[in-house]
Short mmCIF file of C-alpha atoms and ligand atoms in Angstrom, two decimals:
data_model
loop_
_atom_site.label_atom_id
_atom_site.label_comp_id
_atom_site.label_asym_id
_atom_site.label_seq_id
_atom_site.Cartn_x
_atom_site.Cartn_y
_atom_site.Cartn_z
CA MET N 1 -22.53 71.62 -112.23
CA SER N 2 -19.74 71.69 -114.84
CA GLU N 3 -20.44 70.05 -118.16
CA THR N 4 -17.14 68.87 -119.46
CA ILE N 5 -13.97 67.48 -117.98
CA ALA N 6 -12.11 70.53 -119.30
CA GLU N 7 -14.44 72.76 -117.26
CA ILE N 8 -14.15 70.58 -114.16
CA LEU N 9 -10.34 70.64 -114.34
CA ALA N 10 -10.17 74.35 -115.14
CA GLU N 11 -12.39 75.13 -112.16
CA ARG N 12 -10.23 72.97 -109.90
CA ILE N 13 -7.08 74.80 -111.10
CA ARG N 14 -8.67 78.23 -110.61
CA ARG N 15 -9.58 77.32 -107.03
CA HIS N 16 -6.57 75.34 -105.88
CA GLY N 17 -3.77 76.05 -108.37
CA PRO N 18 -2.01 73.84 -110.95
CA ILE N 19 -2.61 70.09 -110.67
CA PRO N 20 -0.20 67.14 -111.09
CA VAL N 21 -0.12 65.44 -114.51
CA ALA N 22 -1.39 62.23 -112.85
CA GLU N 23 -4.50 64.02 -111.64
CA TYR N 24 -5.18 65.42 -115.11
CA VAL N 25 -4.84 61.96 -116.69
CA ALA N 26 -6.85 60.20 -113.96
CA THR N 27 -9.72 62.68 -114.31
CA ALA N 28 -9.67 62.66 -118.13
CA LEU N 29 -9.77 58.87 -118.32
CA TYR N 30 -11.63 57.79 -115.18
CA HIS N 31 -13.91 60.61 -113.97
CA PRO N 32 -16.88 58.64 -112.57
CA GLU N 33 -19.39 60.02 -115.11
CA LEU N 34 -17.51 61.81 -117.86
CA GLY N 35 -14.16 59.95 -118.04
CA TYR N 36 -12.95 58.69 -121.40
CA TYR N 37 -13.19 55.05 -120.30
CA THR N 38 -16.10 55.52 -117.92
CA GLY N 39 -18.73 56.57 -120.38
CA HIS N 40 -18.02 54.89 -123.70
CA ASP N 41 -16.36 52.13 -125.67
CA PRO N 42 -13.34 53.53 -127.50
CA PHE N 43 -12.13 50.41 -129.31
CA GLY N 44 -12.22 49.24 -132.88
CA LEU N 45 -12.21 50.80 -136.32
CA GLY N 46 -15.06 53.21 -135.55
CA GLY N 47 -13.48 54.15 -132.22
CA ASP N 48 -10.17 55.71 -131.28
CA PHE N 49 -7.72 52.82 -131.27
CA THR N 50 -7.55 49.08 -131.64
CA THR N 51 -5.82 46.43 -129.55
CA ALA N 52 -4.32 42.98 -130.15
CA PRO N 53 -7.42 40.94 -129.19
CA GLU N 54 -9.51 43.11 -131.53
CA ILE N 55 -7.04 42.47 -134.36
CA SER N 56 -6.94 38.68 -134.19
CA GLN N 57 -8.73 35.90 -132.31
CA ILE N 58 -5.39 34.06 -132.21
CA PHE N 59 -4.10 36.49 -129.56
CA GLY N 60 -6.63 35.29 -126.96
CA GLU N 61 -6.28 31.70 -128.09
CA LEU N 62 -2.54 31.66 -127.44
CA ILE N 63 -3.01 33.35 -124.09
CA ALA N 64 -5.44 30.53 -123.26
CA ILE N 65 -2.69 28.02 -124.02
CA TRP N 66 -0.28 29.99 -121.84
CA CYS N 67 -2.81 29.97 -118.98
CA LEU N 68 -3.39 26.23 -119.42
CA LEU N 69 0.36 25.55 -119.22
CA ALA N 70 0.74 27.85 -116.20
CA TRP N 71 -2.17 26.04 -114.50
CA GLN N 72 -0.47 22.69 -115.16
CA ALA N 73 2.78 24.11 -113.74
CA MET N 74 0.75 25.02 -110.63
CA GLY N 75 -0.22 21.36 -110.23
CA ALA N 76 -3.58 21.68 -112.03
CA PRO N 77 -5.57 22.86 -108.95
CA HIS N 78 -9.27 21.93 -109.18
CA ARG N 79 -10.16 25.60 -108.77
CA VAL N 80 -8.17 28.54 -110.11
CA ILE N 81 -9.19 32.18 -110.37
CA LEU N 82 -8.65 33.66 -113.80
CA ALA N 83 -8.63 37.43 -113.41
CA GLU N 84 -8.37 39.82 -116.33
CA ILE N 85 -7.59 43.40 -115.41
CA GLY N 86 -8.99 46.01 -117.82
CA PRO N 87 -10.78 43.61 -120.21
CA GLY N 88 -11.91 46.32 -122.69
CA ARG N 89 -14.66 44.80 -124.81
CA GLY N 90 -14.21 41.31 -123.34
CA THR N 91 -12.88 39.96 -126.64
CA LEU N 92 -9.68 38.46 -125.23
CA MET N 93 -11.62 36.66 -122.49
CA ALA N 94 -14.17 35.32 -124.99
CA ASP N 95 -11.39 33.87 -127.19
CA LEU N 96 -9.59 32.57 -124.09
CA LEU N 97 -12.65 30.76 -122.66
CA ARG N 98 -13.60 29.23 -126.02
CA THR N 99 -10.06 27.84 -126.34
CA ALA N 100 -9.92 26.68 -122.72
CA ARG N 101 -12.71 24.20 -123.49
CA ILE N 102 -10.27 22.02 -125.43
CA ARG N 103 -9.28 20.89 -121.93
CA PRO N 104 -12.57 20.43 -120.04
CA ASP N 105 -10.79 19.87 -116.71
CA PHE N 106 -9.06 23.25 -117.11
CA ALA N 107 -12.23 25.03 -118.28
CA GLN N 108 -14.14 23.62 -115.30
CA ALA N 109 -11.47 24.74 -112.82
CA LEU N 110 -11.71 28.38 -113.93
CA GLU N 111 -13.47 30.98 -111.82
CA VAL N 112 -13.44 34.06 -114.04
CA VAL N 113 -13.19 37.50 -112.47
CA LEU N 114 -13.09 40.69 -114.54
CA VAL N 115 -11.43 43.66 -112.87
CA GLU N 116 -12.93 46.75 -114.47
CA THR N 117 -13.47 50.30 -113.26
CA SER N 118 -15.64 51.49 -116.16
CA PRO N 119 -19.43 50.84 -116.00
CA ALA N 120 -19.77 51.32 -119.78
CA LEU N 121 -17.08 48.74 -120.47
CA ARG N 122 -18.52 46.35 -117.88
CA ASN N 123 -21.76 46.41 -119.90
CA ARG N 124 -19.85 45.87 -123.12
CA GLN N 125 -18.01 42.91 -121.54
CA ALA N 126 -21.31 41.42 -120.35
CA GLN N 127 -22.60 41.51 -123.95
CA THR N 128 -19.49 39.86 -125.37
CA LEU N 129 -19.41 37.23 -122.62
CA ASP N 130 -23.13 36.52 -122.61
CA GLY N 131 -23.67 32.97 -121.34
CA GLU N 132 -20.25 32.73 -119.66
CA ALA N 133 -20.03 32.46 -115.88
CA VAL N 134 -18.02 35.57 -115.04
CA HIS N 135 -18.23 38.22 -112.36
CA TRP N 136 -16.84 41.69 -111.91
CA VAL N 137 -14.86 43.49 -109.24
CA GLU N 138 -13.49 47.03 -109.30
CA ARG N 139 -10.05 46.45 -107.85
CA ILE N 140 -7.52 43.63 -107.91
CA GLY N 141 -7.62 43.61 -104.09
CA GLN N 142 -11.22 42.33 -104.34
CA VAL N 143 -10.25 39.20 -106.27
CA PRO N 144 -10.97 36.16 -104.05
CA ALA N 145 -8.13 34.23 -102.38
CA GLY N 146 -6.70 31.04 -103.90
CA PRO N 147 -4.62 29.93 -106.88
CA LEU N 148 -4.57 32.71 -109.45
CA LEU N 149 -3.95 33.43 -113.11
CA VAL N 150 -3.88 37.10 -114.14
CA VAL N 151 -3.99 38.52 -117.64
CA ALA N 152 -3.73 42.22 -118.55
CA ASN N 153 -3.36 43.59 -122.06
CA GLU N 154 -2.77 47.31 -122.57
CA LEU N 155 -3.75 48.08 -118.99
CA PHE N 156 -0.58 49.70 -117.65
CA ASP N 157 -0.31 52.20 -120.54
CA ALA N 158 -3.72 53.54 -119.53
CA LEU N 159 -2.82 54.19 -115.87
CA PRO N 160 -2.00 57.75 -114.73
CA ILE N 161 1.68 58.71 -114.70
CA ARG N 162 3.62 61.32 -112.77
CA GLN N 163 5.96 63.65 -114.65
CA PHE N 164 9.06 65.51 -113.50
CA VAL N 165 10.95 68.28 -115.30
CA HIS N 166 14.68 69.03 -114.85
CA GLN N 167 15.38 72.70 -114.33
CA GLY N 168 18.37 74.51 -112.83
CA GLY N 169 20.07 71.18 -112.11
CA VAL N 170 17.21 69.73 -110.05
CA TRP N 171 14.00 67.81 -110.68
CA HIS N 172 10.64 69.48 -110.19
CA ASP N 173 7.16 68.04 -110.27
CA ARG N 174 5.47 68.81 -113.60
CA LEU N 175 2.03 70.33 -113.21
CA ILE N 176 -0.80 71.54 -115.42
CA GLY N 177 -2.19 75.05 -115.01
CA LEU N 178 -4.10 77.55 -117.13
CA ASP N 179 -2.77 80.09 -119.63
CA ALA N 180 -4.16 83.63 -120.10
CA GLU N 181 -6.89 82.35 -122.43
CA GLY N 182 -7.98 79.62 -120.02
CA GLY N 183 -6.34 76.76 -121.99
CA PHE N 184 -4.28 74.09 -120.24
CA GLN N 185 -0.54 74.62 -120.00
CA PHE N 186 2.35 72.69 -118.44
CA ARG N 187 3.91 74.32 -115.36
CA VAL N 188 6.95 73.68 -113.23
CA GLY N 189 6.07 72.71 -109.66
CA ALA N 190 8.01 72.17 -106.44
CA VAL N 191 11.53 70.76 -106.30
CA VAL N 192 11.62 67.00 -105.76
CA THR N 193 14.69 65.49 -104.14
CA ARG N 194 14.64 61.72 -104.34
CA PRO N 195 17.58 59.38 -104.57
CA ASP N 196 15.82 57.26 -107.21
CA LEU N 197 15.68 60.05 -109.81
CA PRO N 198 18.68 60.27 -112.18
CA ALA N 199 21.31 62.74 -110.95
CA GLU N 200 22.21 63.99 -114.43
CA ALA N 201 19.77 65.21 -117.04
CA PRO N 202 19.69 67.97 -119.67
CA GLU N 203 17.95 71.25 -118.84
CA GLY N 204 14.23 70.89 -119.56
CA ALA N 205 14.30 67.06 -119.66
CA ILE N 206 11.07 65.27 -118.74
CA LEU N 207 11.00 62.12 -116.66
CA GLU N 208 7.94 59.93 -116.19
CA ARG N 209 7.06 57.48 -113.47
CA GLY N 210 4.12 55.12 -113.66
CA GLU N 211 3.51 55.18 -109.94
CA ALA N 212 0.00 53.69 -110.15
CA GLY N 213 1.29 50.86 -112.37
CA GLU N 214 4.21 50.16 -110.07
CA ALA N 215 1.85 49.98 -107.08
CA LEU N 216 -0.35 47.54 -109.00
CA ALA N 217 2.67 45.40 -109.95
CA ALA N 218 3.82 45.41 -106.32
CA GLY N 219 0.34 44.31 -105.21
CA LEU N 220 0.38 41.46 -107.73
CA GLY N 221 3.89 40.54 -106.62
CA ARG N 222 2.81 40.32 -102.98
CA ARG N 223 -0.17 38.16 -103.86
CA LEU N 224 1.99 35.77 -105.95
CA ALA N 225 4.56 35.59 -103.16
CA ASP N 226 1.83 34.58 -100.68
CA SER N 227 -0.18 32.16 -102.81
CA LEU N 228 0.32 30.18 -105.99
CA GLY N 229 -0.15 31.91 -109.30
CA ALA N 230 1.15 33.65 -112.39
CA ALA N 231 0.41 36.87 -114.24
CA LEU N 232 0.89 37.77 -117.90
CA LEU N 233 1.22 41.50 -118.57
CA ILE N 234 1.34 42.77 -122.14
CA ASP N 235 1.89 46.40 -123.00
CA TYR N 236 4.04 48.71 -125.01
CA GLY N 237 7.18 50.44 -123.88
CA PRO N 238 10.94 50.04 -123.57
CA THR N 239 12.63 47.28 -121.61
CA ARG N 240 15.00 49.78 -119.99
CA SER N 241 14.07 52.88 -118.04
CA GLY N 242 15.00 56.19 -119.61
CA ILE N 243 14.40 59.91 -119.63
CA GLY N 244 11.84 61.41 -122.01
CA GLU N 245 8.20 62.27 -122.45
CA THR N 246 5.88 59.59 -123.86
CA LEU N 247 2.48 60.79 -122.69
CA GLN N 248 0.32 60.98 -125.79
CA ALA N 249 -3.30 61.36 -126.79
CA VAL N 250 -5.05 59.48 -129.60
CA ARG N 251 -8.47 60.17 -131.02
CA HIS N 252 -10.02 58.48 -134.08
CA HIS N 253 -6.73 56.65 -134.73
CA GLN N 254 -4.80 59.98 -134.95
CA TYR N 255 -2.50 61.79 -132.53
CA HIS N 256 -4.25 64.54 -130.63
CA PRO N 257 -2.81 67.29 -128.38
CA VAL N 258 -2.54 66.00 -124.78
CA LEU N 259 -3.87 69.21 -123.23
CA THR N 260 -6.87 69.65 -125.55
CA ALA N 261 -10.36 68.27 -124.82
CA PRO N 262 -9.46 65.98 -121.89
CA GLY N 263 -11.89 63.06 -121.68
CA GLN N 264 -12.43 62.92 -125.43
CA ALA N 265 -9.15 61.29 -126.41
CA ASP N 266 -7.27 58.30 -125.05
CA LEU N 267 -4.19 59.20 -123.01
CA THR N 268 -1.38 56.67 -122.73
CA ALA N 269 2.27 56.55 -121.80
CA HIS N 270 4.98 53.98 -122.47
CA VAL N 271 5.21 51.34 -119.79
CA ASP N 272 8.53 51.10 -117.97
CA PHE N 273 8.93 47.32 -117.83
CA ALA N 274 12.16 47.45 -115.85
CA ARG N 275 10.46 49.34 -113.04
CA LEU N 276 7.30 47.21 -113.15
CA GLY N 277 9.37 44.05 -112.88
CA ALA N 278 11.48 45.52 -110.08
CA ALA N 279 8.37 46.50 -108.10
CA ALA N 280 6.94 42.98 -108.40
CA ALA N 281 10.28 41.35 -107.57
CA ALA N 282 10.76 43.55 -104.49
CA ALA N 283 7.32 42.33 -103.34
CA GLY N 284 8.44 38.70 -103.63
CA ALA N 285 7.39 37.47 -107.11
CA ARG N 286 9.67 35.91 -109.69
CA VAL N 287 9.85 37.99 -112.86
CA GLU N 288 10.24 36.51 -116.35
CA GLY N 289 10.84 38.64 -119.42
CA PRO N 290 10.00 41.05 -120.79
CA VAL N 291 10.24 39.49 -124.24
CA PRO N 292 8.97 41.18 -127.40
CA GLN N 293 5.36 40.28 -128.23
CA GLY N 294 6.38 38.91 -131.65
CA ARG N 295 8.80 36.43 -130.10
CA PHE N 296 6.34 35.43 -127.37
CA LEU N 297 3.53 34.77 -129.86
CA SER N 298 5.85 32.89 -132.25
CA ARG N 299 6.99 30.64 -129.45
CA MET N 300 3.37 30.05 -128.45
CA GLY N 301 2.66 28.89 -132.01
CA ILE N 302 1.02 31.81 -133.82
CA GLU N 303 2.16 30.70 -137.29
CA GLU N 304 0.90 27.14 -136.81
CA ARG N 305 -2.42 28.34 -135.42
CA ALA N 306 -2.91 30.85 -138.26
CA ARG N 307 -2.19 28.12 -140.86
CA MET N 308 -4.65 25.77 -139.18
CA LEU N 309 -7.44 28.34 -139.17
CA MET N 310 -6.69 29.36 -142.76
CA GLU N 311 -7.16 25.82 -144.03
CA ALA N 312 -10.83 25.93 -143.08
CA ALA N 313 -11.38 29.59 -144.04
CA THR N 314 -12.73 31.40 -147.10
CA PRO N 315 -10.06 33.31 -149.10
CA GLU N 316 -11.28 36.54 -147.54
CA GLN N 317 -11.12 35.14 -144.00
CA ALA N 318 -7.71 33.64 -144.74
CA ALA N 319 -6.36 37.03 -145.85
CA HIS N 320 -7.76 38.61 -142.67
CA LEU N 321 -6.18 35.91 -140.48
CA ALA N 322 -2.82 36.28 -142.19
CA SER N 323 -2.76 40.07 -141.97
CA GLY N 324 -3.91 40.03 -138.32
CA ALA N 325 -1.22 37.57 -137.29
CA ARG N 326 1.40 39.55 -139.18
CA ARG N 327 0.35 42.77 -137.49
CA LEU N 328 0.77 41.19 -134.04
CA ILE N 329 4.29 39.85 -134.66
CA ASP N 330 5.84 42.08 -137.33
CA PRO N 331 8.74 44.10 -135.90
CA GLY N 332 7.49 47.17 -137.78
CA GLU N 333 4.02 46.83 -136.25
CA MET N 334 3.30 45.42 -132.76
CA GLY N 335 6.00 42.73 -132.66
CA THR N 336 8.79 44.62 -130.91
CA LEU N 337 7.17 47.74 -129.45
CA PHE N 338 4.90 45.54 -127.36
CA GLN N 339 6.48 43.47 -124.61
CA VAL N 340 5.31 40.54 -122.53
CA LEU N 341 6.23 40.31 -118.86
CA ALA N 342 5.29 37.46 -116.54
CA LEU N 343 5.18 37.44 -112.75
CA ALA N 344 5.08 34.13 -110.93
CA SER N 345 5.16 32.55 -107.52
CA PRO N 346 8.82 31.75 -106.87
CA SER N 347 8.10 28.00 -106.57
CA LEU N 348 6.69 27.65 -110.13
CA PRO N 349 8.88 26.23 -112.90
CA PRO N 350 9.74 28.60 -115.80
CA LEU N 351 6.68 29.69 -117.78
CA PRO N 352 6.28 29.19 -121.54
CA GLY N 353 7.27 31.80 -124.10
CA LEU N 354 9.40 33.98 -121.84
CA ALA N 355 12.91 32.53 -121.96
CA PRO N 356 15.62 35.02 -123.03
CA GLN N 357 16.58 35.18 -126.71
CA GLY N 358 18.90 32.39 -127.83
CA SER N 359 17.76 30.05 -125.06
CA SER N 360 16.62 26.56 -126.04
CA ALA N 361 13.59 26.69 -123.72
CA LEU N 362 10.11 27.24 -125.16
N1 SAH D 1 -7.42 44.83 -122.45
C1 SAH D 1 -8.30 45.51 -123.39
C2 SAH D 1 -8.48 46.99 -123.09
C3 SAH D 1 -7.31 47.86 -122.80
S1 SAH D 1 -7.79 49.54 -122.43
C4 SAH D 1 -7.84 45.25 -124.80
O1 SAH D 1 -6.75 44.73 -124.96
O2 SAH D 1 -8.56 45.55 -125.75
C5 SAH D 1 -7.61 49.64 -120.70
C6 SAH D 1 -8.68 48.99 -119.88
O3 SAH D 1 -8.31 49.06 -118.51
C7 SAH D 1 -10.08 49.59 -119.96
O4 SAH D 1 -10.98 48.52 -119.92
C8 SAH D 1 -10.12 50.44 -118.66
O5 SAH D 1 -11.41 50.77 -118.27
C9 SAH D 1 -9.41 49.51 -117.72
N2 SAH D 1 -8.83 50.06 -116.47
C10 SAH D 1 -8.12 51.18 -116.32
N3 SAH D 1 -7.68 51.32 -115.05
C11 SAH D 1 -8.10 50.24 -114.40
C12 SAH D 1 -7.93 49.77 -113.07
N4 SAH D 1 -7.27 50.48 -112.17
N5 SAH D 1 -8.47 48.59 -112.74
C13 SAH D 1 -9.15 47.88 -113.65
N6 SAH D 1 -9.33 48.25 -114.94
C14 SAH D 1 -8.81 49.42 -115.30
#
């Protein structure tokens, strides 16, 4: 049996020829035993990257308030499923559930479901959420029926993408093969003729499509069209679709070559919010946003919450709270690159924090 993901992929290419980019990414991140997310916990300072809930407890607290308001907009059903997709270390859910207890009727209505593919991360989540009544499923389709709240932070950027390359005036699939030394190398695959790909593009241009993410958004959209609920999706990427390559690898908080040591670095791509929203809307959901994360968190009260916590904190804790909050909302940090998109059942009133800029709504 092969020992590394690089060997597994190289063997597959030698036998069957170059593989699609999506297959490379899916294997590197989610191979059942050796995948980057399957086997270990990549978050935090000692890991490869850090995420908003790991930066500040206020992130999960404000999402709790959003969920509470969405639940009230749903008519405060006595039971509501709260599903988090891709919960990482479980930090966001821990902060969310602690905050939810300020409204015991809301906290008691919650049935918490964690949607997680990685066994290592499921264990990590169980540690963080020790004592909380939560259960796990592997796919969103396994979440029980009924009123639903969904939260996903930095999930879509970690889903496999497809790439196309423009050559000779037409789009081709972009593949990964082997060079003479056995290293991975991008290749040009078969011509793809699809009316939804841009007609004009420069020679050599790369186009990405998050097909797995769009399918997930469509599935959520269908569910929200059929039964009451709302979803809050937070990720990084542009609000408008465009041409260009964004697939990148990060290891130990540094950029890493995408085609080197698959499985040992995180692979992400910018999320195309316009296409995610369109997929959910076509499936019947109402789409709100995206709005920049900084604006969303400010509207949800991040400054007030940070001030409140700082009053009761040591000077050291206060400095940590202030720098964490700033990092989440500063335009030069996560404030504008990250976007917040909500999907809702069409019958729900507008949800908090997502009104367009300049609007008087919360
Ligand atoms: N939300 C966390 C972690 C983001 S990393 C945070 O903010 O810190 C992406 C997470 O999504 C990991 O937990 C990964 O294992 C999980 N994941 C990836 N694909 C998934 C899928 N199809 N369904 C459920 N979880 C998935």
